[in-house]
Coordinates of C-alpha atoms in Angstrom, one line a residue:
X171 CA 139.1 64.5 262.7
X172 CA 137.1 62.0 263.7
X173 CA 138.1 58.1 263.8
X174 CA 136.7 56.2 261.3
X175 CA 134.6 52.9 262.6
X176 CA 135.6 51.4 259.5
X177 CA 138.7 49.2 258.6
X178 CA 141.0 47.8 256.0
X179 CA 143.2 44.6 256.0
X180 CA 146.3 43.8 254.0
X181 CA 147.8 40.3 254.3
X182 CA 149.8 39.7 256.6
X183 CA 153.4 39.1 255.2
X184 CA 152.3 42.7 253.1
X185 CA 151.5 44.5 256.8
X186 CA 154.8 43.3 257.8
X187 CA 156.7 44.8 255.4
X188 CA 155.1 48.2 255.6
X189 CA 155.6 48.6 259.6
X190 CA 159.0 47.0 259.4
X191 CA 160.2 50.0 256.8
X192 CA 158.2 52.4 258.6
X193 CA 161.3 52.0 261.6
X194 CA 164.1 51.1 259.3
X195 CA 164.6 53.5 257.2
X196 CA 167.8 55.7 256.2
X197 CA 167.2 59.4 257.2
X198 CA 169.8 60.7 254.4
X199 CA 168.2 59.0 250.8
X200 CA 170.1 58.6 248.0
X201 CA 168.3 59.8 244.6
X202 CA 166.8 56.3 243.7
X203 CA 165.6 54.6 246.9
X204 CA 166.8 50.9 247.2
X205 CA 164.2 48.2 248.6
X206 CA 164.4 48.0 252.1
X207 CA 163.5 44.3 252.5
X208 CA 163.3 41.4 249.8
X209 CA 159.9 40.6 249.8
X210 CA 158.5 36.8 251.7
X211 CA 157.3 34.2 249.9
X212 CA 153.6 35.7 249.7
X213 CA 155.2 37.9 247.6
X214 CA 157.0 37.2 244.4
X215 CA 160.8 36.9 245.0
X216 CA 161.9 35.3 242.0
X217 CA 165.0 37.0 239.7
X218 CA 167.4 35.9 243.0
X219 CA 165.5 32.5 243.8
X220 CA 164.4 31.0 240.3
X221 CA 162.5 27.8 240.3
X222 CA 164.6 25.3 238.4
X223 CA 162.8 23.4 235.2
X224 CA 163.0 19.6 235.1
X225 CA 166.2 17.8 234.7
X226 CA 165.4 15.4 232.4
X227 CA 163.6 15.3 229.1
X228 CA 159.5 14.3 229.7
X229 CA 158.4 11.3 228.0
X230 CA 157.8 12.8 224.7
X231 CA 159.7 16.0 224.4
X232 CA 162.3 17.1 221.7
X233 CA 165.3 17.4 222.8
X234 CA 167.5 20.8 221.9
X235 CA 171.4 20.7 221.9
X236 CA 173.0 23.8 222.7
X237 CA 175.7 22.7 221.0
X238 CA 173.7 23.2 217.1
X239 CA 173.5 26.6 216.8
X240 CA 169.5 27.5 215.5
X241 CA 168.9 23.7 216.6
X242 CA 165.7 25.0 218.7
X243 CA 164.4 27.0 215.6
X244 CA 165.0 24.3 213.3
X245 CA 163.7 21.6 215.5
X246 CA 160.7 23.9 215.8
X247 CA 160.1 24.3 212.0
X248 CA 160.6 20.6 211.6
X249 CA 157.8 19.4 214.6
X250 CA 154.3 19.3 214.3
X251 CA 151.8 21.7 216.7
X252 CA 151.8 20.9 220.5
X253 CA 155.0 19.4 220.3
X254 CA 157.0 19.8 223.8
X255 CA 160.9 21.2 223.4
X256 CA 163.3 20.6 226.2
X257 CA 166.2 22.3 226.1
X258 CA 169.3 20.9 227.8
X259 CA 171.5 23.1 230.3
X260 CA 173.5 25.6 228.5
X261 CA 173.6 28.7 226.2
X262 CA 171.5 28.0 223.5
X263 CA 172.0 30.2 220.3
X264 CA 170.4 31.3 216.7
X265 CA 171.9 31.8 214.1
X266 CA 173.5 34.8 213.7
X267 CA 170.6 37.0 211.6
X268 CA 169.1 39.6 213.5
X269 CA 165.3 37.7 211.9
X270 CA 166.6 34.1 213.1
X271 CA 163.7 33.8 215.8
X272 CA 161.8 30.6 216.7
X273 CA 158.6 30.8 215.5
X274 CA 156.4 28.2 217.7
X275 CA 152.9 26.5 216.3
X276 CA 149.7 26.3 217.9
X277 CA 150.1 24.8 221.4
X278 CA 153.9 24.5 221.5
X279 CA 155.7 24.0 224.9
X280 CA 159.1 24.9 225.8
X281 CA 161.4 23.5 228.8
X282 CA 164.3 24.9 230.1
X283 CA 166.4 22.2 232.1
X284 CA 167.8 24.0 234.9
X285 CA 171.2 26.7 233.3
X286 CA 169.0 26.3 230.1
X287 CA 169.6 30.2 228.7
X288 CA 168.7 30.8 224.8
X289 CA 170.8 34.2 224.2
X290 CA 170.4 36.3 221.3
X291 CA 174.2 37.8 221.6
X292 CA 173.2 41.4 221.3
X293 CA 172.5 40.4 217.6
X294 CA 168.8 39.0 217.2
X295 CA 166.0 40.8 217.8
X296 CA 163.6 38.3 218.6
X297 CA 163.7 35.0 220.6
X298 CA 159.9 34.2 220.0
X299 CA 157.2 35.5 217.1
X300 CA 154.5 34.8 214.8
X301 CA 150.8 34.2 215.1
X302 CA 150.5 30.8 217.0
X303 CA 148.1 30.2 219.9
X304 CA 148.3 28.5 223.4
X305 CA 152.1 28.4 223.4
X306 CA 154.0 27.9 226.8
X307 CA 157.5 28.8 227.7
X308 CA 158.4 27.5 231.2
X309 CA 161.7 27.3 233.3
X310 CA 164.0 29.3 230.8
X311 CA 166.1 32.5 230.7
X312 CA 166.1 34.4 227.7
X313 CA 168.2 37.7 227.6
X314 CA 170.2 39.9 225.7
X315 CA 168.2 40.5 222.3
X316 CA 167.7 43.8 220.8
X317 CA 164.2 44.4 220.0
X318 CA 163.5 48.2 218.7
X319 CA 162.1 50.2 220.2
X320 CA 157.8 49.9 220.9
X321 CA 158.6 46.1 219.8
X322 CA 159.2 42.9 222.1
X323 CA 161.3 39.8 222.8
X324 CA 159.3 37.2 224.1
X325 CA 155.7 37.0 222.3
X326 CA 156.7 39.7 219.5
X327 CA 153.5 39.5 217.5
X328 CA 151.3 39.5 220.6
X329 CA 149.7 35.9 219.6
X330 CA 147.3 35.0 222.2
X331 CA 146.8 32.3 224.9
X332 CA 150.4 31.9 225.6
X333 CA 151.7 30.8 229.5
X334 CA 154.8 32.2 231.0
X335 CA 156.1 30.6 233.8
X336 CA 159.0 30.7 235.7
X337 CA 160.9 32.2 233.3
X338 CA 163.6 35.0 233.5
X339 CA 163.6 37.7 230.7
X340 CA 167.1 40.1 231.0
X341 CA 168.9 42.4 230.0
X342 CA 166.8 42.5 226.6
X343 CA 166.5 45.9 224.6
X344 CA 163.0 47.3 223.8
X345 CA 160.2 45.2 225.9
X346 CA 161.3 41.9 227.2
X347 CA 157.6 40.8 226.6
X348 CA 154.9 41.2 224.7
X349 CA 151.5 40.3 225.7
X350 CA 148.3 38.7 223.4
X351 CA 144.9 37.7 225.0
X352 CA 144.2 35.5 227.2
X353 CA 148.1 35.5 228.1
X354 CA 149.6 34.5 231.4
X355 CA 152.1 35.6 233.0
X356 CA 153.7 33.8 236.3
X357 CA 156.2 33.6 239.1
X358 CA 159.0 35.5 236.5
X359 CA 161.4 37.6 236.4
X360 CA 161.2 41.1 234.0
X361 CA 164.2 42.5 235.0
X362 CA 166.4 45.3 233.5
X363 CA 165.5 45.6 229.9
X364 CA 165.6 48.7 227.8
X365 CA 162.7 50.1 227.4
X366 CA 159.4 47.6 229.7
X367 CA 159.6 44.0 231.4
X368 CA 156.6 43.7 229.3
X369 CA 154.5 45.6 226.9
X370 CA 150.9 44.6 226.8
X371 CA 149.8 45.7 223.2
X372 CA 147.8 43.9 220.2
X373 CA 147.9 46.0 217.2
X374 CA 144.3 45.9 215.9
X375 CA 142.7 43.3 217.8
X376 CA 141.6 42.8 221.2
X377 CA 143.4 42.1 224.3
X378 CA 141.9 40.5 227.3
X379 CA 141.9 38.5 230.1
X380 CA 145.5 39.0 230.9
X381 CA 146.9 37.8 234.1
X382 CA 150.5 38.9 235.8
X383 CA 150.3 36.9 239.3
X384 CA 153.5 36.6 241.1
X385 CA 156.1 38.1 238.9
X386 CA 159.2 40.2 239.9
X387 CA 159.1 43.3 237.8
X388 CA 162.6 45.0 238.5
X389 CA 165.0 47.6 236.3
X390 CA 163.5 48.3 233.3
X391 CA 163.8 50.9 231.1
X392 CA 167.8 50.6 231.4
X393 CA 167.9 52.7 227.6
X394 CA 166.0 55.8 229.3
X395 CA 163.6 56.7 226.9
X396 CA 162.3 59.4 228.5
X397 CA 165.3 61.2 228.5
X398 CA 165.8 60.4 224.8
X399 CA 162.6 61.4 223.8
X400 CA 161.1 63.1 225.9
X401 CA 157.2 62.9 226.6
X402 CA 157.2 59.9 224.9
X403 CA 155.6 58.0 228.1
X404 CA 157.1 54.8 226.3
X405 CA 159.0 53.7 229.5
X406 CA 158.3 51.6 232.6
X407 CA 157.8 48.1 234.2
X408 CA 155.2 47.0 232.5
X409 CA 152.8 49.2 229.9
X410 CA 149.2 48.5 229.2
X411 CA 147.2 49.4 225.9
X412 CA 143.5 48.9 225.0
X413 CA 143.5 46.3 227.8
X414 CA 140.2 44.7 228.7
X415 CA 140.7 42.9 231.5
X416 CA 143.5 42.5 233.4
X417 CA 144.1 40.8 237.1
X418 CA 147.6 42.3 238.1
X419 CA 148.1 40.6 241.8
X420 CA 151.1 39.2 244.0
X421 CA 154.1 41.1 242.1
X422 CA 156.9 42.5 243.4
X423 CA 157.5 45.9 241.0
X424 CA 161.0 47.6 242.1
X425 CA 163.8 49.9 240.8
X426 CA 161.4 50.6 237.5
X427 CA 163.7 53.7 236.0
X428 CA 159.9 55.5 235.2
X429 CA 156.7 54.3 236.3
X430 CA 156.1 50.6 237.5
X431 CA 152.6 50.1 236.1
X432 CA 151.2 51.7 233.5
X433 CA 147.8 51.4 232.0
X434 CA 147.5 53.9 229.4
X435 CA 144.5 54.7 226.7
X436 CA 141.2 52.7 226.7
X437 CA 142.0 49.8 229.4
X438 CA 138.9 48.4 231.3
X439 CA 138.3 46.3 234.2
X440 CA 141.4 45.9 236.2
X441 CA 141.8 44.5 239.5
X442 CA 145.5 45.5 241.3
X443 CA 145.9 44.0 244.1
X444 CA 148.5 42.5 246.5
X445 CA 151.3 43.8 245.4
X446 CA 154.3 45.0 246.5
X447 CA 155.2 48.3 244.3
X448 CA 158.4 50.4 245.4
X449 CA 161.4 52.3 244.3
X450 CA 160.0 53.3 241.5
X451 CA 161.4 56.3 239.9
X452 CA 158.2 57.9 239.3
X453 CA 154.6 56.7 240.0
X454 CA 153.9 53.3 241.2
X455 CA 151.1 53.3 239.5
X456 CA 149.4 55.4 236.7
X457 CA 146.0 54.9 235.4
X458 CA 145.6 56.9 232.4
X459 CA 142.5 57.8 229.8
X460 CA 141.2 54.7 230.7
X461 CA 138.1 53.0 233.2
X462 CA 136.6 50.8 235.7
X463 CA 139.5 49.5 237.9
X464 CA 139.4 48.3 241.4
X465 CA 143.4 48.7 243.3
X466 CA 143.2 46.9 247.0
X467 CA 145.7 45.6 249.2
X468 CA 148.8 46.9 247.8
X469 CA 152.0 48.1 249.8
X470 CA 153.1 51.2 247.7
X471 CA 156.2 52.8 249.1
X472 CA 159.5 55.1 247.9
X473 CA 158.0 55.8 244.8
X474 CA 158.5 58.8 242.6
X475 CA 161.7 59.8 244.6
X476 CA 163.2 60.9 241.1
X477 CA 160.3 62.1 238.9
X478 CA 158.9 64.6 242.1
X479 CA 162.4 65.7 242.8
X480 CA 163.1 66.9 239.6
X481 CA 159.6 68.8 239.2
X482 CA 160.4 70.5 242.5
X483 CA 163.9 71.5 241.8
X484 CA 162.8 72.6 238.9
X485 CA 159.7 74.8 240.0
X486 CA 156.5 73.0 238.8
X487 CA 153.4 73.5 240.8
X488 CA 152.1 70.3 239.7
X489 CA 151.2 67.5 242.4
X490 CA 152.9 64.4 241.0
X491 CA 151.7 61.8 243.2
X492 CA 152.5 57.8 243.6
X493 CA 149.4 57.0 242.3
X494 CA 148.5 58.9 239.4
X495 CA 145.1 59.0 237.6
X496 CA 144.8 61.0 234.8
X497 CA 141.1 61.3 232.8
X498 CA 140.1 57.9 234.3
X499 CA 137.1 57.2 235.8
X500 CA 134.6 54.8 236.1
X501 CA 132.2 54.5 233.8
X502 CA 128.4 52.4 234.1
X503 CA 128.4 52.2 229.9
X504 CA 131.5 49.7 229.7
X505 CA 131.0 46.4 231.1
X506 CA 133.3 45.6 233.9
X507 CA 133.6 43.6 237.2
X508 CA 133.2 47.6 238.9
X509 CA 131.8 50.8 237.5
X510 CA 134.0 52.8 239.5
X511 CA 137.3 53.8 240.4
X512 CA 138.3 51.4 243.7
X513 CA 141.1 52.4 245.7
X514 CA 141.1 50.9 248.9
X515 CA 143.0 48.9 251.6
X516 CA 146.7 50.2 250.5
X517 CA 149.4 50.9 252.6
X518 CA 151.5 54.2 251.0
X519 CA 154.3 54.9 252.7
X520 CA 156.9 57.6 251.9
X521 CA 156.6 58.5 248.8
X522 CA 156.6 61.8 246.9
X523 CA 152.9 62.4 247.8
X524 CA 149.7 60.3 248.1
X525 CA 147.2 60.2 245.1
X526 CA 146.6 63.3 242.5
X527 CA 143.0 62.5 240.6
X528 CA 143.7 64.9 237.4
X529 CA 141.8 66.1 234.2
X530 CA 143.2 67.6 231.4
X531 CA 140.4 70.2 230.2
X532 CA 142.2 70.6 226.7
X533 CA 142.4 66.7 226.1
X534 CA 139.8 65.1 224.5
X535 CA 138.8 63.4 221.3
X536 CA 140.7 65.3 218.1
X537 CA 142.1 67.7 220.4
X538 CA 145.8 68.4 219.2
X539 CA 146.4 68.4 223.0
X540 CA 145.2 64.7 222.5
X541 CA 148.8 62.8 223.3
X542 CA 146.8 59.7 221.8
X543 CA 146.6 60.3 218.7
X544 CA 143.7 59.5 216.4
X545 CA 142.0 57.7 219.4
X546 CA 139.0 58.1 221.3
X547 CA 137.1 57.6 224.3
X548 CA 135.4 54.2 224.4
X549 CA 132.2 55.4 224.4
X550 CA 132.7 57.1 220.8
X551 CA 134.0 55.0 217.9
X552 CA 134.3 57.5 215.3
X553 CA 136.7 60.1 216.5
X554 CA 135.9 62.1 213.5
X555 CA 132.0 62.7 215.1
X556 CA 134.1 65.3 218.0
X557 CA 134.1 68.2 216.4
X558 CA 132.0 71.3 216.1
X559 CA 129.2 72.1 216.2
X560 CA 128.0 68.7 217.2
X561 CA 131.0 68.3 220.4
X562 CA 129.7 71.0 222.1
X563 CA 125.7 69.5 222.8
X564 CA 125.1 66.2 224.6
X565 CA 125.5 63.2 224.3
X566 CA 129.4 64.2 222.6
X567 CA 130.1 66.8 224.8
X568 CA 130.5 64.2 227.5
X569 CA 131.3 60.8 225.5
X570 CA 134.2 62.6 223.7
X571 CA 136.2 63.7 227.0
X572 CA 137.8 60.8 229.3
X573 CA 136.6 61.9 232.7
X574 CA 138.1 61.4 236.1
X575 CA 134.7 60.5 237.6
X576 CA 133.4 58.3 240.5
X577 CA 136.5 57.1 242.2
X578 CA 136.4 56.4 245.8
X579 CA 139.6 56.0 248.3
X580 CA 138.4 55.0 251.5
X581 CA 140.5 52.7 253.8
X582 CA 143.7 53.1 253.2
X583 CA 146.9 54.4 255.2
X584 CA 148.9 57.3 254.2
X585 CA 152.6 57.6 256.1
X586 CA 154.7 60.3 255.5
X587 CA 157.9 61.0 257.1
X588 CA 159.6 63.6 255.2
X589 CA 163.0 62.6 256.3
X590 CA 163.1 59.8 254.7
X591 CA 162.0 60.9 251.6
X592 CA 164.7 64.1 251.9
X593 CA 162.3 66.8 250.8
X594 CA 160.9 69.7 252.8
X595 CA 157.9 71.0 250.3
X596 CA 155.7 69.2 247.5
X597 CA 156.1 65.8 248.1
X598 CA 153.2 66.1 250.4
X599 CA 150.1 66.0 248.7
X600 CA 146.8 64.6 248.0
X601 CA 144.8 65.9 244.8
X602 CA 142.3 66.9 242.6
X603 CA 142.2 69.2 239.7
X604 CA 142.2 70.4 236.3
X605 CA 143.8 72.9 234.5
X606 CA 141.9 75.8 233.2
X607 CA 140.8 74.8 229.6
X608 CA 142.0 76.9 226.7
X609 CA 143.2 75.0 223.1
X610 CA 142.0 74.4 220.9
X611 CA 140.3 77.6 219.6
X612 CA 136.7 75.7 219.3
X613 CA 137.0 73.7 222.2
X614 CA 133.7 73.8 223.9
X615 CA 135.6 73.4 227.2
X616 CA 137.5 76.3 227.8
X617 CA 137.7 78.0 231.5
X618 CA 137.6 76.6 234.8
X619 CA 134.5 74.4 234.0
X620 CA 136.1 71.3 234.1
X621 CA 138.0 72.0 237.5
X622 CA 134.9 72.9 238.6
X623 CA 133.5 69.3 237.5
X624 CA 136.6 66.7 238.7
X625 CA 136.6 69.0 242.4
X626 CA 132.7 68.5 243.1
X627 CA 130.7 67.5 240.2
X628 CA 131.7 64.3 239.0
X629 CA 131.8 61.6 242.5
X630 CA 135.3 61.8 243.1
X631 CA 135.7 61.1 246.8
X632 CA 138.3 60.3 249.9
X633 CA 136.8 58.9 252.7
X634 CA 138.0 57.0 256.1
X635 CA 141.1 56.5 255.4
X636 CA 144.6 56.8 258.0
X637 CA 146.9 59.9 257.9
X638 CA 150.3 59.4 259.8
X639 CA 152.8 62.8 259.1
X640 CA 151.8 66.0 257.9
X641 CA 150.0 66.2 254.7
X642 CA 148.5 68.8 252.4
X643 CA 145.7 68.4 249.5
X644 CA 145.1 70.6 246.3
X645 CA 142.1 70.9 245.3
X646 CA 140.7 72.6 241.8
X647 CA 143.9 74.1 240.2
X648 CA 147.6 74.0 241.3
X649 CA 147.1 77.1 243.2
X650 CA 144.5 76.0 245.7
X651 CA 146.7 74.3 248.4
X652 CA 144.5 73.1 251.4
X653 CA 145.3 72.3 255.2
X654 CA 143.0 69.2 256.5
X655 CA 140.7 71.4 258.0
X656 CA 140.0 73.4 254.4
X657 CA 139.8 69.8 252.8
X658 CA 137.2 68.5 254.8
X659 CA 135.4 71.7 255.0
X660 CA 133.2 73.3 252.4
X661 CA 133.1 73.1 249.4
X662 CA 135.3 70.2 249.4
X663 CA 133.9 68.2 252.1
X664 CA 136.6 65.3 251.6
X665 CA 138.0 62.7 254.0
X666 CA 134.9 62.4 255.8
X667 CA 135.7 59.8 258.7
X668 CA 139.6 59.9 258.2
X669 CA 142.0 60.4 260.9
X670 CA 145.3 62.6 260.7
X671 CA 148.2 62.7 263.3
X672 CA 151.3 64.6 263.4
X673 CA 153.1 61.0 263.8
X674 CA 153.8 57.8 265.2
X675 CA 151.3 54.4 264.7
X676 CA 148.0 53.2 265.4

């Protein structure tokens, strides 16, 4: 292959890490890989090193005894909006009703003096609800609630504008975090609750301009979901629904017991970038019926150890991949800050395979096969107007499929070193395909057409990019496994520019 005259740059402390790992690795993994290096401070490093919250009251503030049980609730009923709560050091408490949550008004602050923990005893659901805007919660652990499942902790009914910051949010059931527009979320620590650190979802309304910058994202999904229902795809670091716009940069996303991000169904506009994403147990990162994101500068290693494993041992064909995009494309029609699919200037580095760019050719809008229910693309409101005989003519026959269309990975590294990674077949792959359409009975995209479309059709391209270990690609179907020399070649005529050796640097 010929060596690319183009090049990509990660920050610095980012590089670092990725050549550092690259030499000290185990040869003989465990099932769930471990970090191999706590991140530096470019990166967030927060659930060990908390920043502590001020030690005495501001001028102003209410002060919250953890001594009164419900004092914070009460104090909060009892204070006008944009009132400012410090709570002292100490285990704060509610009272003892599983509906005994602080519900904060418009522009509410909260303080946690440093020990300040508010702990819902395995017996409330919620710490914080209701409908206000522009509330902040700063400086303050809140852990061990028991949200249901789907439902959240922190921010239950999604209000928006609200600022997390420095905060640590444990050892919570269901989502440690639910997320509104507009909401912030910085330098704090998701770790190990039952089902996501946070679930980004507004019921019925919109949900943008979201920010997660500098957050540790660790251990969730400690209830196993998957495992108790399977298919649900209900579990992860942090879930995304409907989004429309998101900036998810600086985090550190580790030891997620399923995915570590998530965007799934109708999210728009995203820019990942600058994060550390590893030890995940299955993707890093899966971008899913959705559009229009750019991903840069990410380090992206040990990921999917668990998830590939067990579709190997198991005998499936199919190429799951660390980065996972399934009928997502970009898309000219929805307004973003790209109209493509941007994957560029990563670092991916032993994990079960590169990047799989997938199509389902049976899902689409009121296709059964549809795992989203009752929801369509964004470029058709109505799914009811998907059906025959108007589905199978233009403009429907397009608008009513999600398409994994004009994406374009160019710059990045790809190190494999199977050794590491324990595996000997399949976890060393790059792809794009589509299975070959066949429910429902009037679906006007049955056969191999769609394969036909993701493979060369619809601007879906690698290009310039590193290749250190030996690799293999997929291309069309399952069955069609590719050497380099097949990849590049016709018809495929991928990785123009890129540059593959057996081993070593450079």
């Amino acid at each position: 292959m010929g060596i690319t005259s183009r090049h990509w740059v990660l920050p610095a402390a980012l590089l670092a890490l990725a050549l550092s790992a690259a030499t000290g690795c185990e040869s003989t993994p465990g099932p769930r890989p471990k970090p191999t290096a706590a991140p530096s401070a470019s990166v967030a490093r927060v659930c060990a090193e908390p920043a502590a919250g001020p030690a005495k009251a501001p001028a102003g503030a209410v002060t919250v005894d953890p001594a009164v049980v419900g004092d914070l609730a009460e104090k909060t009923r009892s204070s006008p909006p944009h009132t400012t709560f410090w709570l002292r050091p100490g285990r704060h408490r509610l009272k003892p009703d599983r509906y005994a949550q602080v519900v904060p008004k418009e522009g509410d602050s909260y303080l946690g003096a440093p020990g300040a923990v508010l702990d819902g005893r395995r017996t409330n659901q919620y710490a914080f609800g209701g409908a206000a805007r522009d509330v902040t919660l700063r400086y303050l652990t809140v852990q061990d609630f028991v949200a249901p499942r789907d439902e959240g902790v922190v921010n239950h009914d999604s209000a928006d504008g609200w600022v997390i910051e420095h905060a640590t949010i444990q050892h919570n059931s269901g989502a440690g975090l639910m997320a509104g527009a507009r909401q912030q979320v910085r330098a704090s620590c998701l770790r190990d609750n039952g089902q996501y650190g946070m679930n980004a979802y507004k019921g019925g309304g919109p949900l943008g301009g979201l920010v997660l910058d500098g957050n540790e994202i660790a251990g969730n999904n400690t209830d196993d979901w998957e495992r108790r229902r399977p298919g649900c795809g209900c579990t992860g670091g942090v879930k995304f629904w409907a989004v429309d716009g998101a900036d998810v940069r600086g985090n550190w996303v580790h030891g997620n017991h399923g995915v570590g991000l998530w965007a799934d169904t109708d999210n728009n506009d995203f820019l990942i970038e600058n994060n550390l994403i590893e030890a995940n147990d299955s993707a890093a990162l899966t971008y899913e019926t959705s559009y229009n994101a750019i991903i840069r500068k990410n380090v992206i290693r040990r990921n999917n150890w668990v998830e590939g494993r067990a579709y190997a041992d198991r005998g499936d064909n199919f190429p799951v991949a660390a980065v996972y995009l399934s009928e997502s494309g970009g898309e000219p029609r929805i307004r973003a800050r790209t109209n493509r699919i941007e994957i560029y200037g990563n670092v991916l580095e032993n994990n079960w395979s590169g990047i799989t760019l997938w199509e389902n050719a049976d899902r689409f809008c009121n296709s059964p096969a549809n795992s989203s229910s009752g929801i369509c693309t964004l470029l058709v409101k109505d799914t009811a107007r998907c059906v025959q005989p108007a589905i199978a003519t233009a403009p429907l026959r397009d608008d009513c499929r999600w398409k994994t269309q004009r994406v374009d990975i160019h710059d990045n590294r790809f190190v494999l070193d199977k050794s590491v990674v324990g595996c000997t077949v399949k976890c060393d792959r790059m792809a794009v395909l589509a299975n070959y359409g066949t429910y429902p009975d009037w679906s006007p995209y049955q056969g191999d057409g769609v394969a036909e479309a993701i493979t060369g059709k619809q601007d879906n391209h690698w290009h310039d990019n590193v290749y250190v270990g030996s690799w293999t690609f997929v291309a069309h179907d399952p069955s069609r496994t590719l050497d380099s020399v097949q990849w590049q070649g016709m018809p495929y005529q991928q990785d123009a520019g890129s540059t593959l050796r057996a081993s070593g640097g450079g």
